[in-house]
mmCIF file of C-alpha atoms in Angstrom:
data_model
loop_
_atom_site.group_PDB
_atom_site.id
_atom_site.type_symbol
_atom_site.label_atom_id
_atom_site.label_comp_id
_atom_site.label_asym_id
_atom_site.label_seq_id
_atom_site.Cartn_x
_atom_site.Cartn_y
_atom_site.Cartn_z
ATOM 1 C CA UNK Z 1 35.778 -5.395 -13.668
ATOM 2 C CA UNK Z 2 37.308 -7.887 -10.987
ATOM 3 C CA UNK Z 3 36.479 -5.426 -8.161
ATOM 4 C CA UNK Z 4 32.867 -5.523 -9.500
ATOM 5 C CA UNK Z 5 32.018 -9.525 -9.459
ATOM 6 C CA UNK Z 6 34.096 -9.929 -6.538
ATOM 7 C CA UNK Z 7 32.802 -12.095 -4.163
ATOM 8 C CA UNK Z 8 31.940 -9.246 -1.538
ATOM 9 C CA UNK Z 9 29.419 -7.565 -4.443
ATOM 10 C CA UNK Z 10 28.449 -10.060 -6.562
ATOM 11 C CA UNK Z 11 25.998 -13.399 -5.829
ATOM 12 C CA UNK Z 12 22.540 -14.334 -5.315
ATOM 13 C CA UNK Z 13 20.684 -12.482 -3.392
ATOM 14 C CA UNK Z 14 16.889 -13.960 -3.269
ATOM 15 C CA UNK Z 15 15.453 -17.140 -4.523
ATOM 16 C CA UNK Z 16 11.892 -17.943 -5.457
ATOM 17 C CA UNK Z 17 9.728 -20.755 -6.088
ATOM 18 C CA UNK Z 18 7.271 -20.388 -9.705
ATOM 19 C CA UNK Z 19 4.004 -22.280 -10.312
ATOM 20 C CA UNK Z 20 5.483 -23.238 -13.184
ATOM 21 C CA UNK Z 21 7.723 -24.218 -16.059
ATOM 22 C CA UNK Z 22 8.990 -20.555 -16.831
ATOM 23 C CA UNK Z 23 9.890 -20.071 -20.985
ATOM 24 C CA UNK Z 24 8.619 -16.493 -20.896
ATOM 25 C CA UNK Z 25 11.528 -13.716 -20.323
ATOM 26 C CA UNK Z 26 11.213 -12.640 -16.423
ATOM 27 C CA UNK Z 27 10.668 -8.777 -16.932
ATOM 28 C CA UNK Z 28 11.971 -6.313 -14.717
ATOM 29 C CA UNK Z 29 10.471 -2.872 -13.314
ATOM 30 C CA UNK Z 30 12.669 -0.568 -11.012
ATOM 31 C CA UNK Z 31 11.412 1.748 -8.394
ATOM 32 C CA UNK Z 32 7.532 0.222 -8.721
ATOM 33 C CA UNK Z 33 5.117 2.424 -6.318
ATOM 34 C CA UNK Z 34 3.020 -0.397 -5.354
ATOM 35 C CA UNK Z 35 0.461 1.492 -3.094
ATOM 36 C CA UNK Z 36 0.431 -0.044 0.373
ATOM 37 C CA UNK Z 37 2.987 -2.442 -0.536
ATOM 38 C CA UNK Z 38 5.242 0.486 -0.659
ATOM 39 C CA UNK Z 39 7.956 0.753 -3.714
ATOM 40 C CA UNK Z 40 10.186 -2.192 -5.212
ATOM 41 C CA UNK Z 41 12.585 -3.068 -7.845
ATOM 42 C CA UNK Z 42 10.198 -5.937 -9.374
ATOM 43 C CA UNK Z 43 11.021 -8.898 -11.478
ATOM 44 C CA UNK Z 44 7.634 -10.164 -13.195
ATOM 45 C CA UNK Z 45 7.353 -13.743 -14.188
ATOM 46 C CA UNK Z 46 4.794 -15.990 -16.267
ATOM 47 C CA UNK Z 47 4.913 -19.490 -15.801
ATOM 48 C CA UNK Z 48 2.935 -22.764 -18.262
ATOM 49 C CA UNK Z 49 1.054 -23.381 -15.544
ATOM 50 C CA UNK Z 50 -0.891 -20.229 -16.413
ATOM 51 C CA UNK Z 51 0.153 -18.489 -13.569
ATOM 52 C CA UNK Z 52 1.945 -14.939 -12.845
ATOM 53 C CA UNK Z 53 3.789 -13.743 -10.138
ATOM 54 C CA UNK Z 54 5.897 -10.382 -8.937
ATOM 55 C CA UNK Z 55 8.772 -10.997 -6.921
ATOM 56 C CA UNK Z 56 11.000 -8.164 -5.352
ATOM 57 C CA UNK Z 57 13.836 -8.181 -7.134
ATOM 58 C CA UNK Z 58 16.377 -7.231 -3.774
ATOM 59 C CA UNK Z 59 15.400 -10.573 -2.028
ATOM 60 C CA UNK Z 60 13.732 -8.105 0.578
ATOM 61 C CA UNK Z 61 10.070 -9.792 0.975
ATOM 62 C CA UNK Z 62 10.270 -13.928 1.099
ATOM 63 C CA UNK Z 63 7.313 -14.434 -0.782
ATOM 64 C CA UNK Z 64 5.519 -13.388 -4.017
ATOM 65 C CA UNK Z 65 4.486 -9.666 -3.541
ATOM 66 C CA UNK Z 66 1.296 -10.599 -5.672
ATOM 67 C CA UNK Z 67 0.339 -13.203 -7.742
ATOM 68 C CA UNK Z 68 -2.446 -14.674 -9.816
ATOM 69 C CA UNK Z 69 -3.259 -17.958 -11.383
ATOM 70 C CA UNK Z 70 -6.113 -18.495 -14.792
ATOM 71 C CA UNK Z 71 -6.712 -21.750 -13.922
ATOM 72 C CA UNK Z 72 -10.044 -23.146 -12.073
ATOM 73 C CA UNK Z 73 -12.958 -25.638 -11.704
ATOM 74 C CA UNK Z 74 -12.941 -26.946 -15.605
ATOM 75 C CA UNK Z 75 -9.855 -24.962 -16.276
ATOM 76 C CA UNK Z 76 -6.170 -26.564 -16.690
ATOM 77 C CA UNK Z 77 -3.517 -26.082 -18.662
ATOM 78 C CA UNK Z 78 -2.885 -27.994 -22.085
ATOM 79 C CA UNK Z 79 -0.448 -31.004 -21.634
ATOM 80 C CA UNK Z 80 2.605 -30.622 -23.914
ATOM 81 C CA UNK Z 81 0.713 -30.437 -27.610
ATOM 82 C CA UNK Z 82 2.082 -32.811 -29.828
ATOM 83 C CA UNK Z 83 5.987 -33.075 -28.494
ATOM 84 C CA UNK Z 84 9.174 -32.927 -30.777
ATOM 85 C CA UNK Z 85 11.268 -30.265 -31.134
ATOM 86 C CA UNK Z 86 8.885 -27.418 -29.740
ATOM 87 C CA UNK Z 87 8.033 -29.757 -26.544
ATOM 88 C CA UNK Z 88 7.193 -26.999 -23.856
ATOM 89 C CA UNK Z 89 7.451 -29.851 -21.023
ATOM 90 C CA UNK Z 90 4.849 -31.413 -19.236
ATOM 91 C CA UNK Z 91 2.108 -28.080 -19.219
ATOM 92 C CA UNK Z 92 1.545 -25.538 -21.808
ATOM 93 C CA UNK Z 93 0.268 -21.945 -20.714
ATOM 94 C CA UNK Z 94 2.138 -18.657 -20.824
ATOM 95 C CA UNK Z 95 4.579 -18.955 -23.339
ATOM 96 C CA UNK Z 96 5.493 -15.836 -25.451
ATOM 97 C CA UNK Z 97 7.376 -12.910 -23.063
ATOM 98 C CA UNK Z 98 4.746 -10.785 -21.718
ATOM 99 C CA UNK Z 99 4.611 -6.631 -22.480
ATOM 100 C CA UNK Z 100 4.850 -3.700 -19.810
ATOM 101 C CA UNK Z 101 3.319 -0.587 -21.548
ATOM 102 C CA UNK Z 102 5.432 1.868 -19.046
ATOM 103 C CA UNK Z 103 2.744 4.710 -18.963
ATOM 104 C CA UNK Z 104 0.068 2.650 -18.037
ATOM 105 C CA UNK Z 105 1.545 0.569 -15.869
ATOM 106 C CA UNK Z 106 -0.377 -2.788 -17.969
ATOM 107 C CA UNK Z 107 1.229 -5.849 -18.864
ATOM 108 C CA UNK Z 108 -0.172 -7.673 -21.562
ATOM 109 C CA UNK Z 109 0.360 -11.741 -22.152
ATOM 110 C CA UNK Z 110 -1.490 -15.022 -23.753
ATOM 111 C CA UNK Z 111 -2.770 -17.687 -21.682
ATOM 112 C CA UNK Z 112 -3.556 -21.268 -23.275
ATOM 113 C CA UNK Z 113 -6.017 -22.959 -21.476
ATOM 114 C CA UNK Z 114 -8.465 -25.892 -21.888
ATOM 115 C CA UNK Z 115 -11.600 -24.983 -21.097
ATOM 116 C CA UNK Z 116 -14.354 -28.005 -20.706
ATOM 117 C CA UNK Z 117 -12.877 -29.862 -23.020
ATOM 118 C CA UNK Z 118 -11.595 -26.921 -25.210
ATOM 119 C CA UNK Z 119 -8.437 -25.257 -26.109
ATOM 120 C CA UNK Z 120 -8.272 -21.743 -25.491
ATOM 121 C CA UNK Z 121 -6.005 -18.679 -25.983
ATOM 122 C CA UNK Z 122 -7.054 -15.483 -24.500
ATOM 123 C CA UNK Z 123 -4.981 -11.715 -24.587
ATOM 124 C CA UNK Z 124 -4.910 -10.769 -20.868
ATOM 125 C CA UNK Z 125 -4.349 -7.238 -19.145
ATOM 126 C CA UNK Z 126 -3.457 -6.282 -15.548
ATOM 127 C CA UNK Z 127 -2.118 -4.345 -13.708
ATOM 128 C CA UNK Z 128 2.036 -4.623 -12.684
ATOM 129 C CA UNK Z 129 1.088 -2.934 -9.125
ATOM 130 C CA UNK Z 130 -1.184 -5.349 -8.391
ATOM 131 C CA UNK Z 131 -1.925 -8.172 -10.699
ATOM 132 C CA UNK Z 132 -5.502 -7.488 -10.771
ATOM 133 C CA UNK Z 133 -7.410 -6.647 -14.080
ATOM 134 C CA UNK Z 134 -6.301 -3.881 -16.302
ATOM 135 C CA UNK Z 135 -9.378 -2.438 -18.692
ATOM 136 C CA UNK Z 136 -11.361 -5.322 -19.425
ATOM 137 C CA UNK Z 137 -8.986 -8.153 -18.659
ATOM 138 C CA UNK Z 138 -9.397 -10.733 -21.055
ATOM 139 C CA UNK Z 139 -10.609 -10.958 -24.308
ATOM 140 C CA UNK Z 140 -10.932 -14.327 -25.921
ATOM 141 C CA UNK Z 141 -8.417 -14.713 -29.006
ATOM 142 C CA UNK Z 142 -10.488 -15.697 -32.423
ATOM 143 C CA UNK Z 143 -9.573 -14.360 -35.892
ATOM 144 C CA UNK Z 144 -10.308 -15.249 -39.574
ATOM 145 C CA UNK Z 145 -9.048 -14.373 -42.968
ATOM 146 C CA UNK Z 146 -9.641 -14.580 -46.481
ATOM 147 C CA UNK Z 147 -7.624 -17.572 -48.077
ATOM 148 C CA UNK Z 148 -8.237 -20.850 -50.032
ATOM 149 C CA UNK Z 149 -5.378 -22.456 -48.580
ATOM 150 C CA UNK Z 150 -5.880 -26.001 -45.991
ATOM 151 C CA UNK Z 151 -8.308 -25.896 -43.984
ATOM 152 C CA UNK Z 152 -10.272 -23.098 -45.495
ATOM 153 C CA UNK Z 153 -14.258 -22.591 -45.551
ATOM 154 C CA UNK Z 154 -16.487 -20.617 -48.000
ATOM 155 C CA UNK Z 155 -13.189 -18.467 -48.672
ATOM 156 C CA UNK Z 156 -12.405 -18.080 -45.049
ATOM 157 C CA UNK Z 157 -9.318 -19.466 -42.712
ATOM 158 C CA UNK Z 158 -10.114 -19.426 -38.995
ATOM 159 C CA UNK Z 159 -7.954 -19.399 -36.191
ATOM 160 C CA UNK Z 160 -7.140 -22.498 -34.583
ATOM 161 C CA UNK Z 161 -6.162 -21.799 -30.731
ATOM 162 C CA UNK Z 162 -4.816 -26.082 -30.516
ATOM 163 C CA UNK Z 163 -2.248 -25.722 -33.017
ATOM 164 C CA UNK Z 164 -0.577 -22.165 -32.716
ATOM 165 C CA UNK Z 165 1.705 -21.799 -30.445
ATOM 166 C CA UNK Z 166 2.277 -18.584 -29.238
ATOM 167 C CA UNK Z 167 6.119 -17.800 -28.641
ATOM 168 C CA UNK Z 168 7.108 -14.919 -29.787
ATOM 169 C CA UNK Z 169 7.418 -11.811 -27.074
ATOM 170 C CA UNK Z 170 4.690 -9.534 -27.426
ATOM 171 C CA UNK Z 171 5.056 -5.748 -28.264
ATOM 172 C CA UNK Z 172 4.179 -2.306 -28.086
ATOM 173 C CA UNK Z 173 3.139 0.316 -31.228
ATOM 174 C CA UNK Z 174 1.128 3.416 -31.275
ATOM 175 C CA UNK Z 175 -1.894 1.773 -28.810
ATOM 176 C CA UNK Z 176 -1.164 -1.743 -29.920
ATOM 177 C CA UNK Z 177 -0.624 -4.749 -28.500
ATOM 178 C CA UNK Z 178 0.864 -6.995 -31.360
ATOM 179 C CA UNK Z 179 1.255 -10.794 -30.912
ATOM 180 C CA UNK Z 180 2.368 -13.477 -33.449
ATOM 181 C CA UNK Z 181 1.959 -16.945 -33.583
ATOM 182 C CA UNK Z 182 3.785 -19.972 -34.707
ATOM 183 C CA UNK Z 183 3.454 -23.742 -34.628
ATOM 184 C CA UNK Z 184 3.594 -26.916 -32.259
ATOM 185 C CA UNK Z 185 6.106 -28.565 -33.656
ATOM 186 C CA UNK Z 186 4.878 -27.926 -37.155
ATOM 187 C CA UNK Z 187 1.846 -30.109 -36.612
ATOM 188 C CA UNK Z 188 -1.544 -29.706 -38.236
ATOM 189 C CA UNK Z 189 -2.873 -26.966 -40.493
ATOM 190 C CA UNK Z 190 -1.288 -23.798 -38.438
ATOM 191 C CA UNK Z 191 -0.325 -20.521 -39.712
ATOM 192 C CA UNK Z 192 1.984 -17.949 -38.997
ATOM 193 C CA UNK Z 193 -0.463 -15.302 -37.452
ATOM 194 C CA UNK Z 194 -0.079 -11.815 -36.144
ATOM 195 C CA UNK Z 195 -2.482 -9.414 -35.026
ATOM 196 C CA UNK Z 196 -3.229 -6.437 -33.367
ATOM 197 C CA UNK Z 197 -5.510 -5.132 -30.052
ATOM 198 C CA UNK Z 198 -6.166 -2.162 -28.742
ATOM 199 C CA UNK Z 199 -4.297 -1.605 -25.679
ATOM 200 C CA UNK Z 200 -6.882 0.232 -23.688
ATOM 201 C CA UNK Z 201 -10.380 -1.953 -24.785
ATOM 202 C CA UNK Z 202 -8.511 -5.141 -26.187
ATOM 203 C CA UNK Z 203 -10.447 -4.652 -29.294
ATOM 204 C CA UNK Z 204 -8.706 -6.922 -31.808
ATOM 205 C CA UNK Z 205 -8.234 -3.971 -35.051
ATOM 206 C CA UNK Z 206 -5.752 -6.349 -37.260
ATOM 207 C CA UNK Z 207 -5.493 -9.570 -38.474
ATOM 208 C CA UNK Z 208 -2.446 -10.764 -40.596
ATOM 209 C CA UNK Z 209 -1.682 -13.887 -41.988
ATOM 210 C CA UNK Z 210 1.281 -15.043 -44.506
ATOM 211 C CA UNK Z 211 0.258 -18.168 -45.895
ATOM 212 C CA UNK Z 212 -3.356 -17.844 -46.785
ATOM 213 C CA UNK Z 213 -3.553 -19.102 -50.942
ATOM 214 C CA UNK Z 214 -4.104 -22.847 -52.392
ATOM 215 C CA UNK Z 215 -0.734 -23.681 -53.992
ATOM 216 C CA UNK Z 216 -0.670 -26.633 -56.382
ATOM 217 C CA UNK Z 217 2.881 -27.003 -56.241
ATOM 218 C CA UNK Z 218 4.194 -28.218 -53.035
ATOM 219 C CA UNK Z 219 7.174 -30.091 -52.457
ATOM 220 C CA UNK Z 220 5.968 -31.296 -49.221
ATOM 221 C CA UNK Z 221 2.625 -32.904 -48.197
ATOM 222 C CA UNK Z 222 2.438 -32.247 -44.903
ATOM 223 C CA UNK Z 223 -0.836 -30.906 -43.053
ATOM 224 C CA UNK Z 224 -0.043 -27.326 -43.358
ATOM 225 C CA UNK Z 225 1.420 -27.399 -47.305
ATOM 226 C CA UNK Z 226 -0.279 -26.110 -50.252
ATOM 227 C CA UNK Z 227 -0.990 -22.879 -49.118
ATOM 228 C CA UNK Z 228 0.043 -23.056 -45.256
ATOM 229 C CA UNK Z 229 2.283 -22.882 -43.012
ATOM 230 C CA UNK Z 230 4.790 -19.452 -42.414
ATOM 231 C CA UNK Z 231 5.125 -19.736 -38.620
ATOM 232 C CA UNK Z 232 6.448 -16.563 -36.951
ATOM 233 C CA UNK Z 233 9.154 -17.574 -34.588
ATOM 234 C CA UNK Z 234 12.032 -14.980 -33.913
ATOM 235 C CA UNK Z 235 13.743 -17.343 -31.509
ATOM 236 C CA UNK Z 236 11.237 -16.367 -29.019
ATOM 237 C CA UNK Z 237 12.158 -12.191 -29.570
ATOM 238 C CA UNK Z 238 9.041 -9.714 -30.185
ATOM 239 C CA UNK Z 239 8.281 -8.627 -33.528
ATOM 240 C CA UNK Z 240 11.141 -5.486 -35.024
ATOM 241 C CA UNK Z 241 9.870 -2.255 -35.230
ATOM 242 C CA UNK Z 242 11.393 0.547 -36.688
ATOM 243 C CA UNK Z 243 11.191 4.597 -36.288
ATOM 244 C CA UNK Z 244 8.409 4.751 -38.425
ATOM 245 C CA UNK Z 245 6.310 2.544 -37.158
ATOM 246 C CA UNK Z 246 6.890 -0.744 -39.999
ATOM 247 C CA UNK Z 247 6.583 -3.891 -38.239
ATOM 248 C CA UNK Z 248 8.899 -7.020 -39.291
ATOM 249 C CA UNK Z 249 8.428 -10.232 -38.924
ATOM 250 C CA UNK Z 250 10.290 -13.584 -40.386
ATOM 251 C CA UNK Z 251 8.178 -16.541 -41.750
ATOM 252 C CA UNK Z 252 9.404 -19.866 -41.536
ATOM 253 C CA UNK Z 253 8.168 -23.417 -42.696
ATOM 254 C CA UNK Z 254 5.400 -22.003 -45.306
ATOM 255 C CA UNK Z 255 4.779 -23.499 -48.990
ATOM 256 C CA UNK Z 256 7.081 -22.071 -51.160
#
């Protein structure tokens, strides 16, 4: 109502300063018993400069309550891969909204880092009270599946952390911590990838791809065609679940 946005009860209230480039969804935990930092509505943020940070959400502490960078000696974030239309600016780190498993009180997210040289996507865990490790941590993201398609070897398509862009919110199911992949601007032989971890040891127990068979018939030639492709997007949303537990996801830009 007017009464409720009137100027007396509705404004900003707190301002703070990221690491960052933020594309991520801020996330948002009320009443937060953080220990000896006492309790807090909390908004959560992950920045591409591979960095995360809690904030109270009231504007009652001035600076970051904790916060936690994955960058360090021979560790940076990847410039912006390959430009055009999926650009992510001048760093590219934490894109895809992170997931707060409620009970646990873990958030789980993807880092892209380079590494010596080396592109690298890990799954990370910690802890929303604190920002320090949940469980193991980190677990380094590799996967392969069976497919003839571009880029395949002996019958097997690997993984490719430099051209899968991670940008779809991550999610929740029965234990699971399910994260899809797309592309950088559709640029060299990516896939539409999703797969599953184990919430508590970050055991990877799924691996699904869309666009995994040699296809003759293409009518385009690009990198990723003949058997390619089938980015999972969702406009940056998590994969649907429903009641039962069936997971949905949309492919776009695979061989047809």
């Amino acid at each position: 109502t007017p009464q409720s946005v009137s100027s007396s009860a509705f404004g900003q209230i707190a301002r703070y300063h990221t690491g960052g480039d933020i594309q991520a969804q801020p996330l948002y935990v009320s009443n937060l018993d953080m220990g000896s930092a006492g309790i807090h509505n909390v908004v959560i943020v992950a920045t591409e400069h591979d960095d995360i940070a809690a904030f109270d959400a009231d504007g009652k502490v001035p600076a970051a309550l904790w916060q936690r960078s994955y960058l360090g000696p021979g560790i940076t974030t990847a410039t912006a891969i390959f430009g055009g239309r999926t650009g992510l600016g001048a760093e590219v780190g934490i894109t895809g909204t992170p997931v707060i498993d409620p009970s646990s009180g873990a958030m789980y997210f993807v880092t892209l880092i380079v590494e010596n040289g080396a592109i690298e996507q890990w799954l990370r865990a910690v802890d929303i009270r604190t920002g320090m490790d949940f469980g193991p941590g980190s677990v380094l993201v590799q996967a392969t599946v069976s497919g003839d398609g571009p880029g395949s070897s002996n019958g097997q398509i690997s993984f490719d952390a430099s051209v899968q862009n991670q940008r779809c919110g991550l999610a929740l199911l029965n234990g699971q911590v399910l994260i899809a992949w797309g592309s950088f601007s559709d640029s060299g032989l990516y896939r539409g990838w999703l797969m599953a971890y184990d919430a508590k040891t970050l055991k990877q127990t799924a691996v699904f791809s869309p666009a995994t068979q040699y296809q003759a018939q293409d009518a385009a030639n690009g990198p990723a065609d003949h058997g390619g492709g089938g980015a999972f997007w969702a406009g940056g949303a998590a994969p649907s679940i429903d009641s039962a537990g069936h997971i949905y996801v949309i492919a776009a830009d695979g061989s047809f």
